[in-house]
CSV table of N, CA and C in Angstrom, one decimal:
chain,number,residue,atom,x,y,z
A,1,MET,N,66.7,60.8,157.7
A,1,MET,CA,67.8,60.2,158.6
A,1,MET,C,68.9,59.9,158.7
A,2,PHE,N,70.1,60.2,158.6
A,2,PHE,CA,71.4,58.9,158.4
A,2,PHE,C,71.8,59.2,159.6
A,3,LYS,N,71.7,58.2,160.0
A,3,LYS,CA,73.1,57.7,161.3
A,3,LYS,C,74.0,56.5,160.7
A,4,TYR,N,75.5,56.6,162.0
A,4,TYR,CA,76.0,55.7,161.9
A,4,TYR,C,76.4,55.3,163.2
A,5,LYS,N,76.7,53.3,163.3
A,5,LYS,CA,76.6,53.5,164.8
A,5,LYS,C,78.2,52.9,164.2
A,6,LEU,N,79.5,53.1,165.4
A,6,LEU,CA,80.5,52.2,165.5
A,6,LEU,C,80.4,51.1,166.6
A,7,LEU,N,81.4,50.2,165.9
A,7,LEU,CA,81.2,48.9,166.9
A,7,LEU,C,83.0,48.2,167.5
A,8,ASN,N,83.1,48.2,168.1
A,8,ASN,CA,84.9,47.6,168.1
A,8,ASN,C,84.9,46.4,169.1
A,9,GLU,N,85.2,45.6,167.3
A,9,GLU,CA,85.3,43.2,168.3
A,9,GLU,C,86.7,43.4,167.6
A,10,GLY,N,87.2,43.7,168.8
A,10,GLY,CA,88.8,42.8,168.9
A,10,GLY,C,89.5,44.2,168.2
A,11,THR,N,90.9,43.5,166.8
A,11,THR,CA,91.0,44.8,165.9
A,11,THR,C,90.2,45.4,164.7
A,12,ILE,N,89.2,45.1,164.8
A,12,ILE,CA,88.6,45.6,163.8
A,12,ILE,C,87.1,46.9,164.3
A,13,THR,N,86.4,47.3,163.4
A,13,THR,CA,85.5,48.6,163.9
A,13,THR,C,85.0,48.1,162.5
A,14,ILE,N,83.7,48.0,163.3
A,14,ILE,CA,82.6,48.0,162.3
A,14,ILE,C,81.4,49.1,162.8
A,15,VAL,N,81.0,49.8,161.3
A,15,VAL,CA,80.6,51.0,161.3
A,15,VAL,C,79.5,50.8,160.1
A,16,SER,N,78.3,50.9,161.2
A,16,SER,CA,77.3,50.2,160.2
A,16,SER,C,76.4,52.0,160.1
A,17,PHE,N,75.6,52.2,158.3
A,17,PHE,CA,75.6,52.9,158.1
A,17,PHE,C,74.2,52.5,158.1
A,18,ALA,N,72.7,53.5,158.1
A,18,ALA,CA,71.4,53.5,158.0
A,18,ALA,C,70.8,55.1,157.5
A,19,GLY,N,70.2,54.8,156.7
A,19,GLY,CA,70.0,55.5,156.0
A,19,GLY,C,70.2,56.0,154.5
A,20,ASP,N,69.6,56.9,153.9
A,20,ASP,CA,70.0,57.9,152.4
A,20,ASP,C,71.3,58.3,152.5
A,21,MET,N,72.2,57.9,151.9
A,21,MET,CA,74.1,58.2,151.6
A,21,MET,C,74.0,59.2,150.7
A,22,ASP,N,73.1,60.5,151.1
A,22,ASP,CA,73.2,61.5,150.5
A,22,ASP,C,73.6,62.6,150.3
A,23,ILE,N,74.0,64.3,149.7
A,23,ILE,CA,74.5,65.3,150.1
A,23,ILE,C,74.3,65.8,151.8
A,24,ASP,N,73.4,65.5,152.0
A,24,ASP,CA,73.0,65.8,153.5
A,24,ASP,C,73.6,65.3,153.9
A,25,VAL,N,74.4,64.4,154.3
A,25,VAL,CA,75.3,63.6,155.2
A,25,VAL,C,77.3,63.7,155.3
A,26,THR,N,77.4,64.4,154.4
A,26,THR,CA,78.7,64.8,153.7
A,26,THR,C,79.3,65.9,155.2
A,27,GLU,N,79.0,66.7,155.8
A,27,GLU,CA,79.1,67.6,157.0
A,27,GLU,C,79.8,66.3,157.9
A,28,LEU,N,78.2,65.6,158.2
A,28,LEU,CA,78.1,64.6,159.4
A,28,LEU,C,79.5,63.3,158.8
A,29,ILE,N,79.9,62.7,157.7
A,29,ILE,CA,80.7,62.1,157.7
A,29,ILE,C,82.3,62.8,157.6
A,30,GLU,N,82.7,64.1,157.0
A,30,GLU,CA,83.5,64.7,157.2
A,30,GLU,C,84.1,64.8,158.3
A,31,GLU,N,83.2,65.4,159.1
A,31,GLU,CA,83.6,66.3,160.3
A,31,GLU,C,83.5,65.5,161.3
A,32,GLU,N,82.6,64.1,161.5
A,32,GLU,CA,82.4,63.3,162.8
A,32,GLU,C,82.9,61.8,162.3
A,33,LEU,N,82.6,61.2,161.8
A,33,LEU,CA,82.9,60.3,161.7
A,33,LEU,C,84.3,59.9,160.6
A,34,SER,N,84.6,60.8,160.1
A,34,SER,CA,85.6,60.8,159.6
A,34,SER,C,87.7,60.7,160.6
A,35,PRO,N,87.4,61.1,161.3
A,35,PRO,CA,88.5,61.6,162.2
A,35,PRO,C,88.6,60.5,163.4
A,36,LEU,N,87.2,60.0,163.5
A,36,LEU,CA,87.3,58.7,164.9
A,36,LEU,C,87.9,57.5,164.0
A,37,LEU,N,87.4,57.5,162.1
A,37,LEU,CA,88.5,56.2,162.2
A,37,LEU,C,89.4,55.8,161.8
A,38,MET,N,90.7,57.5,161.7
A,38,MET,CA,91.3,57.2,160.7
A,38,MET,C,92.5,56.9,161.7
A,39,ASN,N,92.7,56.5,163.3
A,39,ASN,CA,93.4,55.7,163.5
A,39,ASN,C,93.3,54.4,164.3
A,40,LYS,N,91.4,54.2,163.4
A,40,LYS,CA,91.5,51.8,163.4
A,40,LYS,C,92.7,51.6,162.2
A,41,LYS,N,92.8,50.7,162.0
A,41,LYS,CA,93.5,49.4,161.2
A,41,LYS,C,92.2,48.7,160.1
A,42,GLU,N,91.6,48.5,161.0
A,42,GLU,CA,90.9,47.3,160.3
A,42,GLU,C,89.0,47.7,160.3
A,43,ILE,N,88.4,48.7,159.3
A,43,ILE,CA,87.1,48.9,159.0
A,43,ILE,C,86.2,48.4,157.9
A,44,GLN,N,85.8,47.8,158.6
A,44,GLN,CA,84.3,47.1,158.0
A,44,GLN,C,83.6,47.9,158.4
A,45,ILE,N,82.4,48.4,156.9
A,45,ILE,CA,81.3,49.3,156.5
A,45,ILE,C,80.2,48.6,156.5
A,46,ASP,N,79.1,48.1,157.5
A,46,ASP,CA,77.8,47.8,156.8
A,46,ASP,C,76.9,48.9,156.3
A,47,PHE,N,76.8,48.6,154.9
A,47,PHE,CA,75.5,49.1,154.3
A,47,PHE,C,74.6,48.6,153.8
A,48,SER,N,74.1,47.7,155.3
A,48,SER,CA,72.4,47.1,155.4
A,48,SER,C,71.7,47.1,155.6
A,49,GLU,N,71.7,49.1,156.1
A,49,GLU,CA,70.5,49.8,156.4
A,49,GLU,C,70.8,50.9,155.0
A,50,VAL,N,71.4,50.3,154.6
A,50,VAL,CA,71.3,51.5,153.0
A,50,VAL,C,70.5,51.7,151.8
A,51,PRO,N,69.5,52.1,151.9
A,51,PRO,CA,68.7,51.9,150.8
A,51,PRO,C,69.4,52.7,149.6
A,52,PHE,N,69.7,53.6,149.2
A,52,PHE,CA,69.4,55.2,148.1
A,52,PHE,C,71.2,55.4,148.6
A,53,VAL,N,71.8,55.4,147.5
A,53,VAL,CA,73.1,56.1,147.1
A,53,VAL,C,73.1,57.2,146.5
A,54,ASP,N,73.2,58.5,146.6
A,54,ASP,CA,73.7,59.5,145.3
A,54,ASP,C,75.0,59.7,144.4
A,55,SER,N,75.1,61.1,143.6
A,55,SER,CA,76.5,60.7,143.2
A,55,SER,C,77.4,61.8,144.1
A,56,SER,N,76.8,62.4,145.2
A,56,SER,CA,77.3,62.6,146.3
A,56,SER,C,77.9,61.7,147.3
A,57,GLY,N,77.0,61.0,147.7
A,57,GLY,CA,76.8,60.0,148.6
A,57,GLY,C,78.3,58.9,148.0
A,58,ILE,N,78.4,59.1,146.5
A,58,ILE,CA,79.7,57.7,146.4
A,58,ILE,C,81.0,59.0,146.3
A,59,GLY,N,80.9,60.0,145.9
A,59,GLY,CA,81.7,61.2,146.0
A,59,GLY,C,82.8,61.1,147.2
A,60,LEU,N,81.7,60.5,148.2
A,60,LEU,CA,82.0,61.2,149.8
A,60,LEU,C,82.7,59.1,150.0
A,61,LEU,N,81.8,58.7,150.0
A,61,LEU,CA,82.3,57.2,150.2
A,61,LEU,C,83.6,56.7,149.5
A,62,ILE,N,83.5,57.3,148.3
A,62,ILE,CA,84.9,57.0,147.5
A,62,ILE,C,86.3,58.3,147.8
A,63,THR,N,86.0,59.4,148.7
A,63,THR,CA,86.6,59.8,149.7
A,63,THR,C,87.0,60.2,150.6
A,64,LEU,N,86.1,58.6,151.7
A,64,LEU,CA,86.5,58.4,152.8
A,64,LEU,C,87.7,57.1,152.9
A,65,VAL,N,87.5,55.9,152.0
A,65,VAL,CA,87.9,55.2,151.5
A,65,VAL,C,89.6,55.5,151.7
A,66,LYS,N,89.4,56.4,150.3
A,66,LYS,CA,90.7,56.4,149.8
A,66,LYS,C,91.9,57.3,150.9
A,67,ASN,N,91.3,57.7,151.8
A,67,ASN,CA,91.3,59.1,152.9
A,67,ASN,C,92.4,57.7,154.1
A,68,LEU,N,91.7,56.8,154.3
A,68,LEU,CA,91.6,55.5,155.5
A,68,LEU,C,92.1,55.1,154.9
A,69,GLN,N,93.4,54.2,153.2
A,69,GLN,CA,94.0,53.7,152.3
A,69,GLN,C,95.1,55.1,152.5
A,70,GLU,N,95.1,55.5,152.9
A,70,GLU,CA,96.4,56.1,152.7
A,70,GLU,C,97.4,56.4,154.2
A,71,LYS,N,96.2,56.2,154.8
A,71,LYS,CA,96.7,55.7,156.6
A,71,LYS,C,97.0,54.6,157.3
A,72,GLY,N,96.7,54.0,155.5
A,72,GLY,CA,97.4,52.5,156.1
A,72,GLY,C,96.1,51.5,156.6
A,73,ASN,N,95.4,51.5,156.7
A,73,ASN,CA,93.6,50.9,157.1
A,73,ASN,C,93.1,50.2,156.1
A,74,LYS,N,93.4,48.9,156.3
A,74,LYS,CA,92.2,47.8,156.1
A,74,LYS,C,90.9,48.5,155.8
A,75,VAL,N,89.9,48.9,154.4
A,75,VAL,CA,88.6,48.8,154.7
A,75,VAL,C,88.0,48.2,153.6
A,76,GLN,N,86.4,47.6,154.4
A,76,GLN,CA,85.7,47.0,153.6
A,76,GLN,C,84.2,46.8,154.1
A,77,ILE,N,83.5,46.9,152.4
A,77,ILE,CA,82.5,47.6,152.3
A,77,ILE,C,81.5,46.1,152.7
A,78,MET,N,80.7,45.9,153.5
A,78,MET,CA,79.9,44.1,153.3
A,78,MET,C,78.5,44.7,153.2
A,79,HIS,N,77.7,43.9,152.6
A,79,HIS,CA,76.1,43.6,153.5
A,79,HIS,C,75.4,44.9,152.2
A,80,ILE,N,76.1,45.3,151.4
A,80,ILE,CA,75.5,46.1,150.4
A,80,ILE,C,73.5,45.5,149.8
A,81,ARG,N,73.0,46.5,149.5
A,81,ARG,CA,71.5,46.0,149.3
A,81,ARG,C,71.4,46.2,147.5
A,82,ALA,N,70.4,44.9,147.2
A,82,ALA,CA,70.6,45.1,145.6
A,82,ALA,C,70.9,46.7,145.1
A,83,GLU,N,69.7,46.8,145.5
A,83,GLU,CA,69.6,48.6,144.9
A,83,GLU,C,70.5,49.5,144.4
A,84,VAL,N,71.3,49.3,145.9
A,84,VAL,CA,72.7,50.3,145.7
A,84,VAL,C,73.8,49.3,144.8
A,85,LYS,N,73.6,47.6,145.0
A,85,LYS,CA,74.9,47.0,143.9
A,85,LYS,C,74.6,47.7,143.0
A,86,GLN,N,73.5,48.1,142.1
A,86,GLN,CA,73.5,48.3,140.9
A,86,GLN,C,74.1,49.8,140.7
A,87,VAL,N,73.7,50.7,141.6
A,87,VAL,CA,74.5,51.6,141.3
A,87,VAL,C,75.9,51.6,141.1
A,88,PHE,N,76.4,50.7,142.3
A,88,PHE,CA,78.0,50.8,142.1
A,88,PHE,C,78.4,49.8,141.6
A,89,ALA,N,78.1,49.0,140.7
A,89,ALA,CA,77.9,48.7,139.5
A,89,ALA,C,77.6,49.5,137.9
A,90,MET,N,77.1,50.3,138.3
A,90,MET,CA,76.9,50.6,137.2
A,90,MET,C,77.9,51.9,137.1
A,91,LEU,N,78.8,52.4,138.5
A,91,LEU,CA,79.6,53.1,138.3
A,91,LEU,C,81.2,52.5,138.6
A,92,GLU,N,80.8,51.6,137.8
A,92,GLU,CA,82.0,50.2,138.3
A,92,GLU,C,83.2,50.8,139.3
A,93,LEU,N,82.5,50.8,141.1
A,93,LEU,CA,82.8,51.2,142.0
A,93,LEU,C,84.3,49.9,142.3
A,94,SER,N,84.0,49.4,142.1
A,94,SER,CA,85.4,48.0,142.9
A,94,SER,C,85.7,48.6,142.1
A,95,GLU,N,86.4,49.0,140.8
A,95,GLU,CA,87.8,49.8,140.1
A,95,GLU,C,87.9,50.2,140.6
A,96,ILE,N,87.0,51.1,140.8
A,96,ILE,CA,88.5,52.4,141.8
A,96,ILE,C,88.3,52.4,142.8
A,97,LEU,N,87.4,51.6,143.8
A,97,LEU,CA,87.9,51.3,145.5
A,97,LEU,C,89.4,50.3,145.3
A,98,GLY,N,88.7,48.9,144.5
A,98,GLY,CA,89.5,47.3,144.8
A,98,GLY,C,88.9,46.9,145.5
A,99,ASN,N,89.3,45.4,144.4
A,99,ASN,CA,88.1,44.4,144.8
A,99,ASN,C,87.8,43.7,146.5
A,100,ASP,N,88.7,44.3,146.6
A,100,ASP,CA,89.4,43.7,147.9
A,100,ASP,C,88.5,44.6,149.4
A,101,VAL,N,88.6,46.2,148.8
A,101,VAL,CA,87.5,47.0,149.0
A,101,VAL,C,85.9,46.4,149.9
A,102,LEU,N,85.4,45.7,148.1
A,102,LEU,CA,83.9,45.9,148.2
A,102,LEU,C,83.9,43.6,147.7
A,103,ASN,N,85.2,43.1,148.9
A,103,ASN,CA,84.7,41.2,148.5
A,103,ASN,C,83.7,41.2,148.4
A,104,ASP,N,82.3,41.2,149.0
A,104,ASP,CA,81.6,40.7,149.0
A,104,ASP,C,80.3,41.1,147.7
A,105,PHE,N,81.2,42.2,147.1
A,105,PHE,CA,79.9,42.7,146.0
A,105,PHE,C,79.7,42.2,144.4
A,106,HIS,N,80.9,41.2,144.6
A,106,HIS,CA,80.5,40.0,143.6
A,106,HIS,C,79.5,39.0,143.6
A,107,ASP,N,79.1,39.0,144.6
A,107,ASP,CA,78.3,37.7,144.6
A,107,ASP,C,76.9,37.8,144.7
A,108,ALA,N,76.4,39.3,144.1
A,108,ALA,CA,75.1,38.9,144.0
A,108,ALA,C,74.5,40.7,142.8
A,109,VAL,N,75.4,40.7,142.0
A,109,VAL,CA,75.2,41.7,141.5
A,109,VAL,C,74.0,41.8,140.8
Protein backbone atom coordinates (compact mmCIF):
# COMPACT_ATOMS: atom_id res chain seq x y z
CA MET A 1 0.00 0.00 0.00
CA PHE A 2 1.35 3.40 -1.00
CA LYS A 3 1.50 6.20 1.58
CA TYR A 4 2.99 9.65 1.80
CA LYS A 5 3.93 11.91 4.67
CA LEU A 6 4.48 15.69 4.63
CA LEU A 7 6.97 17.40 6.90
CA ASN A 8 7.64 21.14 6.89
CA GLU A 9 11.17 22.19 7.86
CA GLY A 10 11.38 25.94 7.57
CA THR A 11 10.92 26.86 3.93
CA ILE A 12 11.34 23.25 2.74
CA THR A 13 8.51 20.74 2.50
CA ILE A 14 9.67 17.13 2.60
CA VAL A 15 7.36 14.54 1.06
CA SER A 16 8.21 10.97 1.99
CA PHE A 17 6.78 8.29 -0.29
CA ALA A 18 6.44 4.68 0.87
CA GLY A 19 5.36 1.78 -1.33
CA ASP A 20 5.15 0.97 -5.01
CA MET A 21 4.46 3.94 -7.28
CA ASP A 22 2.10 2.48 -9.85
CA ILE A 23 -1.31 3.06 -11.39
CA ASP A 24 -3.01 2.45 -8.03
CA VAL A 25 -1.55 5.67 -6.56
CA THR A 26 -2.55 7.99 -9.41
CA GLU A 27 -5.74 9.23 -7.77
CA LEU A 28 -4.05 9.73 -4.39
CA ILE A 29 -1.25 11.84 -5.88
CA GLU A 30 -3.36 13.84 -8.34
CA GLU A 31 -6.34 14.59 -6.12
CA GLU A 32 -4.89 14.66 -2.62
CA LEU A 33 -1.14 15.37 -2.63
CA SER A 34 -0.68 17.61 -5.66
CA PRO A 35 -3.04 20.38 -4.40
CA LEU A 36 -1.25 20.36 -1.01
CA LEU A 37 2.10 21.02 -2.70
CA MET A 38 1.10 23.76 -5.13
CA ASN A 39 1.70 26.60 -2.65
CA LYS A 40 5.00 25.20 -1.35
CA LYS A 41 8.11 26.89 -2.72
CA GLU A 42 10.75 24.25 -2.04
CA ILE A 43 9.85 20.57 -2.15
CA GLN A 44 12.03 17.53 -1.53
CA ILE A 45 10.56 14.16 -2.46
CA ASP A 46 12.11 11.31 -0.47
CA PHE A 47 12.12 8.08 -2.49
CA SER A 48 14.00 5.97 0.09
CA GLU A 49 10.93 3.78 0.75
CA VAL A 50 9.88 3.34 -2.92
CA PRO A 51 11.06 -0.07 -4.17
CA PHE A 52 9.22 -0.05 -7.51
CA VAL A 53 8.00 2.47 -10.09
CA ASP A 54 6.11 1.44 -13.22
CA SER A 55 5.34 3.44 -16.36
CA SER A 56 2.20 5.00 -14.89
CA GLY A 57 4.21 6.01 -11.80
CA ILE A 58 6.87 7.60 -14.01
CA GLY A 59 4.20 9.51 -15.92
CA LEU A 60 2.62 10.62 -12.67
CA LEU A 61 5.98 11.76 -11.30
CA ILE A 62 6.79 13.73 -14.46
CA THR A 63 3.37 15.42 -14.38
CA LEU A 64 3.67 16.26 -10.68
CA VAL A 65 7.16 17.75 -11.03
CA LYS A 66 6.32 19.70 -14.21
CA ASN A 67 3.12 21.13 -12.66
CA LEU A 68 5.02 22.21 -9.56
CA GLN A 69 7.80 23.76 -11.65
CA GLU A 70 5.25 25.71 -13.70
CA LYS A 71 4.06 27.30 -10.44
CA GLY A 72 7.66 28.37 -9.73
CA ASN A 73 8.33 25.70 -7.13
CA LYS A 74 11.75 24.12 -6.70
CA VAL A 75 11.54 20.31 -6.65
CA GLN A 76 14.19 17.74 -5.79
CA ILE A 77 13.86 13.96 -5.74
CA MET A 78 16.17 12.46 -3.12
CA HIS A 79 17.33 9.09 -1.76
CA ILE A 80 16.41 6.99 -4.79
CA ARG A 81 16.94 3.25 -4.37
CA ALA A 82 19.28 1.47 -6.78
CA GLU A 83 16.52 -0.49 -8.51
CA VAL A 84 14.49 2.67 -9.10
CA LYS A 85 17.60 4.55 -10.25
CA GLN A 86 18.08 1.92 -12.95
CA VAL A 87 14.58 2.58 -14.28
CA PHE A 88 15.13 6.34 -14.12
CA ALA A 89 18.46 5.94 -15.97
CA MET A 90 16.94 3.77 -18.73
CA LEU A 91 14.23 6.37 -19.28
CA GLU A 92 16.75 9.24 -19.06
CA LEU A 93 14.54 10.90 -16.47
CA SER A 94 17.27 13.38 -15.52
CA GLU A 95 17.08 14.69 -19.10
CA ILE A 96 13.30 15.09 -18.84
CA LEU A 97 13.10 16.59 -15.35
CA GLY A 98 16.50 18.28 -15.17
CA ASN A 99 19.65 17.49 -13.22
CA ASP A 100 18.64 19.94 -10.48
CA VAL A 101 15.56 17.79 -9.75
CA LEU A 102 17.60 14.59 -9.56
CA ASN A 103 20.70 16.11 -7.94
CA ASP A 104 21.79 12.96 -6.08
CA PHE A 105 20.84 10.71 -9.00
CA HIS A 106 24.31 10.52 -10.55
CA ASP A 107 26.03 9.62 -7.27
CA ALA A 108 25.37 5.89 -7.57
CA VAL A 109 23.64 4.89 -10.80
